[in-house]
Amino acid sequence: MSVPPPPEPIAGARLLFSLDPATSHLNHGSFGAVPIVAQRAQQRLRDEMESDPLRFFVQGLADRIAHTRRHLAEFLGADPDGTALAPNATTGVAVVLQTLGLRAGDEVVTTDHGYGAVTLSVQRECGRTGVTHRVLRVPLAATDEEILQIVRSGLRPGRTRLLVVDQVTSATARLFPVAAIVGIAREQGVPVLVDAAHAPGMLSASVRSIGADFWVGNLHKWGYAPRGTAVLVVSPAWRDRIEPLVVSWEQESGFPGRLEWQGTADYTAWLSAPAGLYTLRSLGVDRVRAHNAALAAYGQRVVGDALAVPPVELLDPGGPTVAMRIVPLPAGLATTIDAARALQARIAERLAVQVAVMTFDGHGLLRLCGQVYNSPDEYERLAVRLPTLLAQR
């Protein structure tokens, strides 16, 4: 099967970022890349903060945070009154777990595609409370209908206190049918937390249309915001029960203020997040989404062909704007987290290419991302050089 042509590049997009041109940055999904305009906006805010810290924190900061919150919520299709800013999605997950009031006899259900730090957070909370953590096994190539059946049969009404499911999985780059999953869970009276770390900026589905009890998403990945910018969206029934991980002077103000205010935290990342969205909108949101997904698909096929991966194993994530793809690695490679990290470091050092190397169900996976600052030749160069490196075990 021939490799599909790459998308047309977006002229000038590479110049909007300050990335080192000596390295191919094919792993946008891990830490993102902040456009220069957002970097400068944040630096101006830092300069303002340092010129008069008391004035910055005391005079009008709450209003500025609220304005940013409304701006981001509108972009995500979320209720501003049910949205709180947070440092990252994992923090939002920890807040939700603390809020539930879990007790012995309860259970939290996740899938084996879940993000590692979220899984660790669930395990820690379950260990503290005597709650059972059950993991639903979802085959790598499962269809949406198969995923829904696994979820339907995996919930236990009366015992399952929370279902955690990814919108786009980190390790396997799969788009899960989260709205349908939420519908199934609601029928059984099970609250759902959607880990949407990769959704803001990448996907078009609004938070309202998903209807989850809790939804967490990072803006510092595909939304071009400075790092440390995320949101937790909470349905009306849960808002009064949400408690921050650390109590602050805004404790009595309720949600979202009690969650957002942490005294002397650096709020400049949040306040400059709209500048990142400005860059995305200037390029054209739909145009960027389509370009990135097509470029990731091109990279997957080019690298997959170089590693002699059968086309049937080069999985489609199931969504037209999913800008991450996986390539199975040869047997015996990256079968553990430590081995995956070591291989990722070798690729970066030897080939000057930043990629994500994952392990799933004992198999190594190479995760490639597509972004406006990438070009087809970066994947082509990786395809030429990677087989030799992998052969040098």
CSV table of C-alpha atoms in Angstrom, one decimal, residues 126-289:
chain,number,residue,atom,x,y,z
A,126,CYS,CA,-7.4,3.5,46.7
A,127,GLY,CA,-4.6,2.5,48.9
A,128,ARG,CA,-5.5,5.3,51.4
A,129,THR,CA,-9.2,4.5,51.5
A,130,GLY,CA,-9.3,0.7,51.1
A,131,VAL,CA,-11.1,1.1,47.7
A,132,THR,CA,-10.7,-1.4,44.9
A,133,HIS,CA,-9.1,-0.3,41.7
A,134,ARG,CA,-10.3,-2.3,38.7
A,135,VAL,CA,-8.7,-2.0,35.2
A,136,LEU,CA,-10.7,-2.8,32.1
A,137,ARG,CA,-8.6,-4.4,29.4
A,138,VAL,CA,-9.2,-2.8,26.0
A,139,PRO,CA,-7.5,-4.4,23.0
A,140,LEU,CA,-5.3,-2.0,21.0
A,141,ALA,CA,-7.4,-2.5,17.9
A,142,ALA,CA,-10.8,-2.5,19.6
A,143,THR,CA,-13.7,-0.8,17.7
A,144,ASP,CA,-15.9,1.8,19.3
A,145,GLU,CA,-18.6,-0.8,19.7
A,146,GLU,CA,-16.2,-3.2,21.4
A,147,ILE,CA,-15.0,-0.4,23.8
A,148,LEU,CA,-18.6,0.4,24.7
A,149,GLN,CA,-19.4,-3.2,25.4
A,150,ILE,CA,-16.3,-3.6,27.6
A,151,VAL,CA,-17.4,-0.5,29.6
A,152,ARG,CA,-21.0,-1.6,29.8
A,153,SER,CA,-20.1,-5.0,31.2
A,154,GLY,CA,-17.3,-3.6,33.4
A,155,LEU,CA,-19.4,-1.3,35.6
A,156,ARG,CA,-21.0,-2.4,38.8
A,157,PRO,CA,-23.9,-0.1,39.9
A,158,GLY,CA,-23.8,0.5,43.6
A,159,ARG,CA,-20.1,-0.3,43.9
A,160,THR,CA,-18.4,1.6,41.0
A,161,ARG,CA,-18.0,5.2,42.4
A,162,LEU,CA,-16.0,6.5,39.4
A,163,LEU,CA,-15.1,5.6,35.9
A,164,VAL,CA,-12.0,7.3,34.5
A,165,VAL,CA,-11.6,7.2,30.7
A,166,ASP,CA,-9.4,9.0,28.3
A,167,GLN,CA,-10.7,11.1,25.4
A,168,VAL,CA,-7.4,10.6,23.5
A,169,THR,CA,-5.1,8.1,25.1
A,170,SER,CA,-1.5,9.1,25.7
A,171,ALA,CA,0.3,5.8,25.3
A,172,THR,CA,-1.8,4.4,22.4
A,173,ALA,CA,-3.1,7.6,20.7
A,174,ARG,CA,-6.6,6.3,20.5
A,175,LEU,CA,-9.8,8.4,20.4
A,176,PHE,CA,-12.3,6.9,22.8
A,177,PRO,CA,-16.1,7.4,22.2
A,178,VAL,CA,-16.4,9.3,25.5
A,179,ALA,CA,-19.9,10.8,25.0
A,180,ALA,CA,-21.3,7.3,24.4
A,181,ILE,CA,-19.3,6.0,27.4
A,182,VAL,CA,-20.8,8.8,29.6
A,183,GLY,CA,-24.3,7.8,28.4
A,184,ILE,CA,-23.7,4.2,29.4
A,185,ALA,CA,-22.3,5.1,32.8
A,186,ARG,CA,-25.2,7.5,33.5
A,187,GLU,CA,-27.7,4.7,32.8
A,188,GLN,CA,-26.0,2.8,35.6
A,189,GLY,CA,-25.6,5.7,38.0
A,190,VAL,CA,-21.8,5.8,37.7
A,191,PRO,CA,-20.0,9.2,37.6
A,192,VAL,CA,-17.4,9.7,34.9
A,193,LEU,CA,-14.1,11.6,34.8
A,194,VAL,CA,-12.9,12.2,31.3
A,195,ASP,CA,-9.1,12.7,31.1
A,196,ALA,CA,-8.9,15.0,28.1
A,197,ALA,CA,-5.3,16.0,28.5
A,198,HIS,CA,-4.8,16.0,24.7
A,199,ALA,CA,-8.2,17.3,23.6
A,200,PRO,CA,-8.0,21.2,23.9
A,201,GLY,CA,-6.9,22.5,20.6
A,202,MET,CA,-6.7,19.1,18.9
A,203,LEU,CA,-10.4,18.0,19.0
A,204,SER,CA,-13.5,20.0,18.1
A,205,ALA,CA,-16.0,18.3,20.4
A,206,SER,CA,-17.4,20.7,23.0
A,207,VAL,CA,-17.2,19.7,26.7
A,208,ARG,CA,-21.0,20.3,27.0
A,209,SER,CA,-21.7,17.7,24.2
A,210,ILE,CA,-19.8,15.1,26.2
A,211,GLY,CA,-21.8,15.6,29.4
A,212,ALA,CA,-19.3,14.1,31.8
A,213,ASP,CA,-19.4,14.7,35.5
A,214,PHE,CA,-15.8,15.8,35.4
A,215,TRP,CA,-13.6,16.7,32.5
A,216,VAL,CA,-9.9,17.7,32.7
A,217,GLY,CA,-7.9,19.1,29.8
A,218,ASN,CA,-4.5,20.6,29.3
A,219,LEU,CA,-4.2,23.9,27.3
A,220,HIS,CA,-0.4,23.7,27.2
A,221,LYS,CA,-0.3,20.9,24.7
A,222,TRP,CA,-2.4,21.5,21.6
A,223,GLY,CA,-3.8,24.8,22.8
A,224,TYR,CA,-0.4,26.6,22.6
A,225,ALA,CA,-0.7,27.9,26.2
A,226,PRO,CA,2.3,28.2,28.5
A,227,ARG,CA,2.9,25.1,30.5
A,228,GLY,CA,1.0,24.8,33.7
A,229,THR,CA,-2.4,25.7,32.1
A,230,ALA,CA,-5.3,23.3,32.4
A,231,VAL,CA,-9.0,23.3,33.3
A,232,LEU,CA,-11.2,21.2,35.4
A,233,VAL,CA,-14.9,21.3,34.3
A,234,VAL,CA,-17.4,20.1,36.8
A,235,SER,CA,-21.1,19.4,36.3
A,236,PRO,CA,-23.6,21.4,38.5
A,237,ALA,CA,-24.3,18.5,40.8
A,238,TRP,CA,-20.7,18.3,42.0
A,239,ARG,CA,-19.6,21.9,42.2
A,240,ASP,CA,-20.4,22.6,45.8
A,241,ARG,CA,-18.6,19.4,46.8
A,242,ILE,CA,-15.3,20.2,45.1
A,243,GLU,CA,-12.4,20.7,47.5
A,244,PRO,CA,-8.9,22.0,46.7
A,245,LEU,CA,-5.9,19.9,47.5
A,246,VAL,CA,-4.6,22.9,49.6
A,247,VAL,CA,-6.8,25.3,51.5
A,248,SER,CA,-6.4,29.0,50.7
A,249,TRP,CA,-8.0,32.3,51.7
A,250,GLU,CA,-10.6,31.7,49.0
A,251,GLN,CA,-11.9,28.6,50.7
A,252,GLU,CA,-15.2,30.2,51.6
A,253,SER,CA,-15.8,31.6,48.1
A,254,GLY,CA,-16.7,28.2,46.7
A,255,PHE,CA,-16.0,26.7,43.3
A,256,PRO,CA,-14.0,27.7,41.2
A,257,GLY,CA,-12.2,30.3,43.4
A,258,ARG,CA,-11.3,28.0,46.2
A,259,LEU,CA,-9.6,25.7,43.6
A,260,GLU,CA,-7.8,28.4,41.6
A,261,TRP,CA,-6.3,30.6,44.3
A,262,GLN,CA,-3.1,29.4,45.8
A,263,GLY,CA,-1.6,32.5,47.2
A,264,THR,CA,1.8,33.2,45.7
A,265,ALA,CA,1.5,30.8,42.8
A,266,ASP,CA,2.8,32.1,39.4
A,267,TYR,CA,-0.5,32.9,37.5
A,268,THR,CA,1.3,34.3,34.5
A,269,ALA,CA,0.9,31.0,32.5
A,270,TRP,CA,-2.9,31.1,32.9
A,271,LEU,CA,-3.2,34.8,32.1
A,272,SER,CA,-1.2,34.5,28.9
A,273,ALA,CA,-3.0,31.4,27.7
A,274,PRO,CA,-5.4,33.5,25.5
A,275,ALA,CA,-2.3,34.6,23.5
A,276,GLY,CA,-1.6,31.0,22.7
A,277,LEU,CA,-5.2,30.5,21.4
A,278,TYR,CA,-4.8,33.7,19.4
A,279,THR,CA,-1.9,32.0,17.5
A,280,LEU,CA,-4.1,29.0,16.9
A,281,ARG,CA,-7.0,31.0,15.7
A,282,SER,CA,-4.7,33.2,13.5
A,283,LEU,CA,-3.5,30.0,11.7
A,284,GLY,CA,-7.1,28.7,11.4
A,285,VAL,CA,-8.2,26.2,14.0
A,286,ASP,CA,-9.7,23.7,11.6
A,287,ARG,CA,-6.8,24.1,9.2
A,288,VAL,CA,-4.3,23.3,11.9
A,289,ARG,CA,-6.3,20.3,13.1
